[in-house]
mmCIF file of C-alpha atoms in Angstrom:
data_model
loop_
_atom_site.group_PDB
_atom_site.id
_atom_site.type_symbol
_atom_site.label_atom_id
_atom_site.label_comp_id
_atom_site.label_asym_id
_atom_site.label_seq_id
_atom_site.Cartn_x
_atom_site.Cartn_y
_atom_site.Cartn_z
ATOM 1 C CA MET A 1 -3.695 -10.765 56.853
ATOM 2 C CA MET A 2 -6.507 -8.733 58.420
ATOM 3 C CA ASP A 3 -4.595 -8.697 61.738
ATOM 4 C CA GLU A 4 -1.540 -7.207 60.002
ATOM 5 C CA ARG A 5 -3.661 -4.482 58.434
ATOM 6 C CA MET A 6 -5.338 -3.817 61.797
ATOM 7 C CA ARG A 7 -1.950 -3.391 63.540
ATOM 8 C CA PHE A 8 -0.827 -1.142 60.692
ATOM 9 C CA VAL A 9 -3.890 1.123 61.038
ATOM 10 C CA ILE A 10 -3.706 1.211 64.875
ATOM 11 C CA ARG A 11 -0.052 2.250 64.846
ATOM 12 C CA LEU A 12 -0.792 4.809 62.128
ATOM 13 C CA LYS A 13 -3.625 6.276 64.225
ATOM 14 C CA ASP A 14 -1.252 6.421 67.227
ATOM 15 C CA GLY A 15 0.817 8.916 65.249
ATOM 16 C CA GLU A 16 3.616 6.888 63.655
ATOM 17 C CA SER A 17 4.782 8.037 60.232
ATOM 18 C CA MET A 18 3.394 6.424 57.079
ATOM 19 C CA ALA A 19 6.844 5.995 55.469
ATOM 20 C CA GLY A 20 8.364 4.310 58.551
ATOM 21 C CA LEU A 21 5.430 1.925 59.014
ATOM 22 C CA CYS A 22 5.362 1.008 55.316
ATOM 23 C CA ARG A 23 9.092 0.251 55.454
ATOM 24 C CA GLU A 24 8.608 -1.906 58.559
ATOM 25 C CA PHE A 25 5.622 -3.836 57.126
ATOM 26 C CA GLY A 26 7.350 -4.234 53.736
ATOM 27 C CA ILE A 27 4.705 -2.480 51.652
ATOM 28 C CA SER A 28 4.752 0.569 49.414
ATOM 29 C CA ARG A 29 3.353 3.883 50.617
ATOM 30 C CA LYS A 30 0.695 3.630 47.905
ATOM 31 C CA THR A 31 -0.508 0.352 49.467
ATOM 32 C CA GLY A 32 -0.335 1.916 52.934
ATOM 33 C CA TYR A 33 -2.570 4.815 51.871
ATOM 34 C CA LYS A 34 -4.934 2.358 50.179
ATOM 35 C CA ILE A 35 -5.295 0.368 53.443
ATOM 36 C CA LEU A 36 -5.915 3.581 55.385
ATOM 37 C CA ASP A 37 -8.522 4.825 52.866
ATOM 38 C CA ARG A 38 -10.361 1.485 52.942
ATOM 39 C CA TYR A 39 -10.420 1.588 56.760
ATOM 40 C CA GLU A 40 -11.755 5.157 56.811
ATOM 41 C CA GLU A 41 -14.443 4.313 54.209
ATOM 42 C CA CYS A 42 -15.653 0.938 55.512
ATOM 43 C CA GLY A 43 -14.239 0.543 59.018
ATOM 44 C CA LEU A 44 -13.018 -2.942 60.013
ATOM 45 C CA GLU A 45 -14.899 -4.437 57.044
ATOM 46 C CA GLY A 46 -12.537 -2.565 54.712
ATOM 47 C CA LEU A 47 -9.519 -4.469 56.079
ATOM 48 C CA THR A 48 -10.762 -7.901 54.931
ATOM 49 C CA ASP A 49 -9.466 -9.498 51.728
ATOM 50 C CA ARG A 50 -11.385 -8.552 48.612
ATOM 51 C CA ALA A 51 -12.123 -10.794 45.649
ATOM 52 C CA ARG A 52 -9.705 -10.199 42.798
ATOM 53 C CA ARG A 53 -12.151 -10.932 40.007
ATOM 54 C CA PRO A 54 -13.440 -7.968 37.977
ATOM 55 C CA HIS A 55 -16.525 -6.136 39.220
ATOM 56 C CA ARG A 56 -18.026 -6.200 35.715
ATOM 57 C CA TYR A 57 -17.149 -7.978 32.518
ATOM 58 C CA ALA A 58 -16.699 -6.101 29.273
ATOM 59 C CA ASN A 59 -19.090 -8.190 27.182
ATOM 60 C CA SER A 60 -21.738 -8.811 29.827
ATOM 61 C CA LEU A 61 -25.107 -7.402 28.834
ATOM 62 C CA PRO A 62 -28.401 -7.066 30.658
ATOM 63 C CA GLN A 63 -30.229 -10.403 30.577
ATOM 64 C CA GLN A 64 -33.235 -8.880 28.759
ATOM 65 C CA LEU A 65 -31.005 -7.642 25.916
ATOM 66 C CA GLU A 66 -29.254 -11.001 25.591
ATOM 67 C CA SER A 67 -32.657 -12.734 25.554
ATOM 68 C CA ALA A 68 -33.859 -10.357 22.815
ATOM 69 C CA ILE A 69 -30.797 -11.207 20.697
ATOM 70 C CA VAL A 70 -31.334 -14.959 21.129
ATOM 71 C CA ALA A 71 -35.082 -14.613 20.422
ATOM 72 C CA ALA A 72 -34.384 -12.642 17.230
ATOM 73 C CA LYS A 73 -32.008 -15.352 16.013
ATOM 74 C CA ARG A 74 -34.499 -18.113 16.791
ATOM 75 C CA GLU A 75 -37.226 -16.176 14.981
ATOM 76 C CA LYS A 76 -34.998 -15.573 11.933
ATOM 77 C CA PRO A 77 -32.412 -18.402 11.947
ATOM 78 C CA HIS A 78 -30.804 -17.286 8.679
ATOM 79 C CA TRP A 79 -29.996 -13.808 10.045
ATOM 80 C CA GLY A 80 -26.523 -12.950 11.258
ATOM 81 C CA ALA A 81 -25.269 -10.524 13.882
ATOM 82 C CA ARG A 82 -25.413 -7.491 11.570
ATOM 83 C CA LYS A 83 -29.107 -7.891 10.686
ATOM 84 C CA ILE A 84 -30.035 -8.645 14.293
ATOM 85 C CA ARG A 85 -28.239 -5.468 15.400
ATOM 86 C CA GLU A 86 -30.146 -3.385 12.820
ATOM 87 C CA ARG A 87 -33.416 -4.880 14.033
ATOM 88 C CA LEU A 88 -32.559 -4.055 17.662
ATOM 89 C CA LEU A 89 -31.648 -0.473 16.715
ATOM 90 C CA ARG A 90 -35.073 -0.010 15.115
ATOM 91 C CA ARG A 91 -37.132 -1.718 17.817
ATOM 92 C CA LEU A 92 -35.461 -0.732 21.088
ATOM 93 C CA PRO A 93 -35.713 2.740 22.651
ATOM 94 C CA HIS A 94 -32.809 5.095 21.930
ATOM 95 C CA GLU A 95 -31.681 5.030 25.584
ATOM 96 C CA VAL A 96 -30.719 1.357 25.272
ATOM 97 C CA LYS A 97 -27.177 0.940 23.998
ATOM 98 C CA VAL A 98 -27.216 -1.804 21.370
ATOM 99 C CA PRO A 99 -24.012 -3.887 21.410
ATOM 100 C CA ALA A 100 -21.596 -4.169 18.504
ATOM 101 C CA CYS A 101 -21.963 -6.889 15.866
ATOM 102 C CA SER A 102 -18.981 -8.739 17.306
ATOM 103 C CA THR A 103 -20.616 -8.874 20.756
ATOM 104 C CA ILE A 104 -23.879 -10.115 19.252
ATOM 105 C CA HIS A 105 -21.933 -12.798 17.389
ATOM 106 C CA VAL A 106 -20.238 -13.901 20.643
ATOM 107 C CA ILE A 107 -23.653 -14.182 22.335
ATOM 108 C CA LEU A 108 -25.082 -16.218 19.453
ATOM 109 C CA ASP A 109 -22.016 -18.456 19.481
ATOM 110 C CA ARG A 110 -22.291 -18.954 23.252
ATOM 111 C CA HIS A 111 -25.890 -20.155 22.792
ATOM 112 C CA GLY A 112 -24.883 -22.484 19.941
ATOM 113 C CA LEU A 113 -26.764 -20.516 17.287
ATOM 114 C CA VAL A 114 -23.847 -19.926 14.904
ATOM 115 C CA THR A 115 -23.510 -22.491 12.154
ATOM 116 C CA ARG A 116 -20.153 -22.704 10.519
ATOM 117 C CA PRO A 117 -20.031 -23.851 6.908
ATOM 118 C CA LYS A 118 -18.453 -27.231 6.355
ATOM 119 C CA ARG A 119 -15.181 -26.814 4.549
ATOM 120 C CA SER A 120 -14.834 -29.235 1.725
ATOM 121 C CA ARG A 121 -11.422 -30.779 1.826
ATOM 122 C CA THR A 122 -9.834 -31.049 -1.558
ATOM 123 C CA ARG A 123 -7.059 -33.536 -1.787
ATOM 124 C CA ALA A 124 -4.321 -33.265 -4.352
ATOM 125 C CA GLU A 125 -4.786 -36.082 -6.794
ATOM 126 C CA GLY A 126 -2.024 -35.267 -9.222
ATOM 127 C CA THR A 127 -2.302 -35.758 -12.935
ATOM 128 C CA PRO A 128 -2.435 -39.279 -14.252
ATOM 129 C CA LEU A 129 0.365 -40.080 -16.678
ATOM 130 C CA SER A 130 -0.680 -40.842 -20.189
ATOM 131 C CA GLY A 131 0.159 -44.331 -21.232
ATOM 132 C CA GLY A 132 3.751 -44.162 -22.370
ATOM 133 C CA LEU A 133 3.909 -47.905 -22.905
ATOM 134 C CA SER A 134 6.365 -47.986 -25.788
ATOM 135 C CA PRO A 135 9.833 -46.426 -25.900
ATOM 136 C CA ASN A 136 9.992 -42.790 -27.007
ATOM 137 C CA ALA A 137 6.223 -42.331 -26.456
ATOM 138 C CA LEU A 138 6.549 -40.273 -23.266
ATOM 139 C CA TRP A 139 9.478 -38.367 -21.807
ATOM 140 C CA CYS A 140 9.767 -37.335 -18.156
ATOM 141 C CA THR A 141 11.823 -34.307 -17.170
ATOM 142 C CA ASP A 142 12.976 -32.958 -13.833
ATOM 143 C CA TYR A 143 15.563 -30.806 -12.100
ATOM 144 C CA LYS A 144 17.373 -33.142 -9.693
ATOM 145 C CA GLY A 145 18.245 -30.632 -6.989
ATOM 146 C CA GLU A 146 20.772 -27.831 -7.082
ATOM 147 C CA PHE A 147 24.229 -27.942 -5.537
ATOM 148 C CA LYS A 148 26.960 -25.367 -5.029
ATOM 149 C CA LEU A 149 30.078 -25.452 -7.198
ATOM 150 C CA GLY A 150 33.630 -24.505 -6.210
ATOM 151 C CA ASN A 151 33.118 -20.994 -7.640
ATOM 152 C CA SER A 152 30.134 -20.446 -5.240
ATOM 153 C CA LYS A 153 27.585 -20.640 -8.080
ATOM 154 C CA TYR A 154 24.793 -23.178 -8.182
ATOM 155 C CA CYS A 155 24.395 -26.013 -10.679
ATOM 156 C CA TYR A 156 20.901 -27.248 -11.629
ATOM 157 C CA PRO A 157 21.019 -30.737 -13.228
ATOM 158 C CA LEU A 158 18.230 -31.126 -15.817
ATOM 159 C CA THR A 159 17.312 -34.725 -16.659
ATOM 160 C CA VAL A 160 15.099 -36.187 -19.379
ATOM 161 C CA THR A 161 14.217 -39.901 -19.221
ATOM 162 C CA ASP A 162 12.115 -42.179 -21.384
ATOM 163 C CA HIS A 163 9.050 -43.308 -19.411
ATOM 164 C CA ALA A 164 8.814 -46.853 -20.747
ATOM 165 C CA SER A 165 12.491 -47.843 -20.824
ATOM 166 C CA ARG A 166 13.704 -45.482 -18.034
ATOM 167 C CA TYR A 167 16.615 -44.663 -20.360
ATOM 168 C CA LEU A 168 18.377 -41.389 -19.526
ATOM 169 C CA LEU A 169 18.090 -39.233 -22.645
ATOM 170 C CA LEU A 170 19.628 -36.040 -21.259
ATOM 171 C CA CYS A 171 21.470 -34.939 -18.126
ATOM 172 C CA GLU A 172 22.732 -31.401 -18.443
ATOM 173 C CA ALA A 173 24.182 -28.993 -15.892
ATOM 174 C CA MET A 174 22.214 -25.735 -16.081
ATOM 175 C CA GLN A 175 23.173 -22.368 -14.592
ATOM 176 C CA SER A 176 19.551 -21.610 -13.651
ATOM 177 C CA ASN A 177 16.208 -23.383 -13.468
ATOM 178 C CA GLN A 178 14.487 -20.722 -15.585
ATOM 179 C CA GLU A 179 12.512 -22.073 -18.507
ATOM 180 C CA HIS A 180 14.420 -20.373 -21.343
ATOM 181 C CA PHE A 181 17.585 -22.286 -20.347
ATOM 182 C CA ALA A 182 15.600 -25.547 -20.387
ATOM 183 C CA PHE A 183 14.088 -24.746 -23.811
ATOM 184 C CA THR A 184 17.509 -24.645 -25.456
ATOM 185 C CA ALA A 185 18.369 -28.048 -23.928
ATOM 186 C CA PHE A 186 15.029 -29.502 -25.080
ATOM 187 C CA GLU A 187 15.511 -28.161 -28.623
ATOM 188 C CA ARG A 188 18.940 -29.826 -28.782
ATOM 189 C CA SER A 189 17.494 -33.094 -27.484
ATOM 190 C CA PHE A 190 14.607 -33.012 -29.997
ATOM 191 C CA LYS A 191 17.089 -32.498 -32.865
ATOM 192 C CA GLU A 192 19.218 -35.455 -31.694
ATOM 193 C CA ARG A 193 16.456 -37.957 -30.800
ATOM 194 C CA GLY A 194 13.288 -36.671 -32.480
ATOM 195 C CA LEU A 195 9.993 -35.779 -30.809
ATOM 196 C CA PRO A 196 8.437 -38.224 -28.335
#
């Protein structure tokens, strides 16, 4: 690759046009000018491949500042990034740029000094059914899934069963699953069969 760049620069110095050479070498004119500028700045050293990694990283801090952040956390383990930042602002000279809370938090996390609270997992247990051991002691009710009718409206079947005998007390087609429609069906059922 360096040989190609060297030939490019030599032919350019011999007086060939930039546009023609760039076309021949299959590079843009911007890249051609960049190769020429690097040669004029650094000589042959400028024609070697350069590392593609960034020259500096956004969150990299001076080692002394990172050490001060870690030391402050070890001194006061219950402090978070915000309090550590306030402490650094008070203690360090004004010329030193104190990093943001988020950067301090990243540093603390990198050093394993951030403790995350354990989340307690709550499992759904449901409600235990009361003992409906005899008939008509406990009724169970449910909508059994809607389906579309021929007139493009939905039907919501409401069912009421006796818990002990599993006897179907009510199965009624409802136009909606809103509670006021169910109340009228329950009232009718209570009048016919009595209260559970």
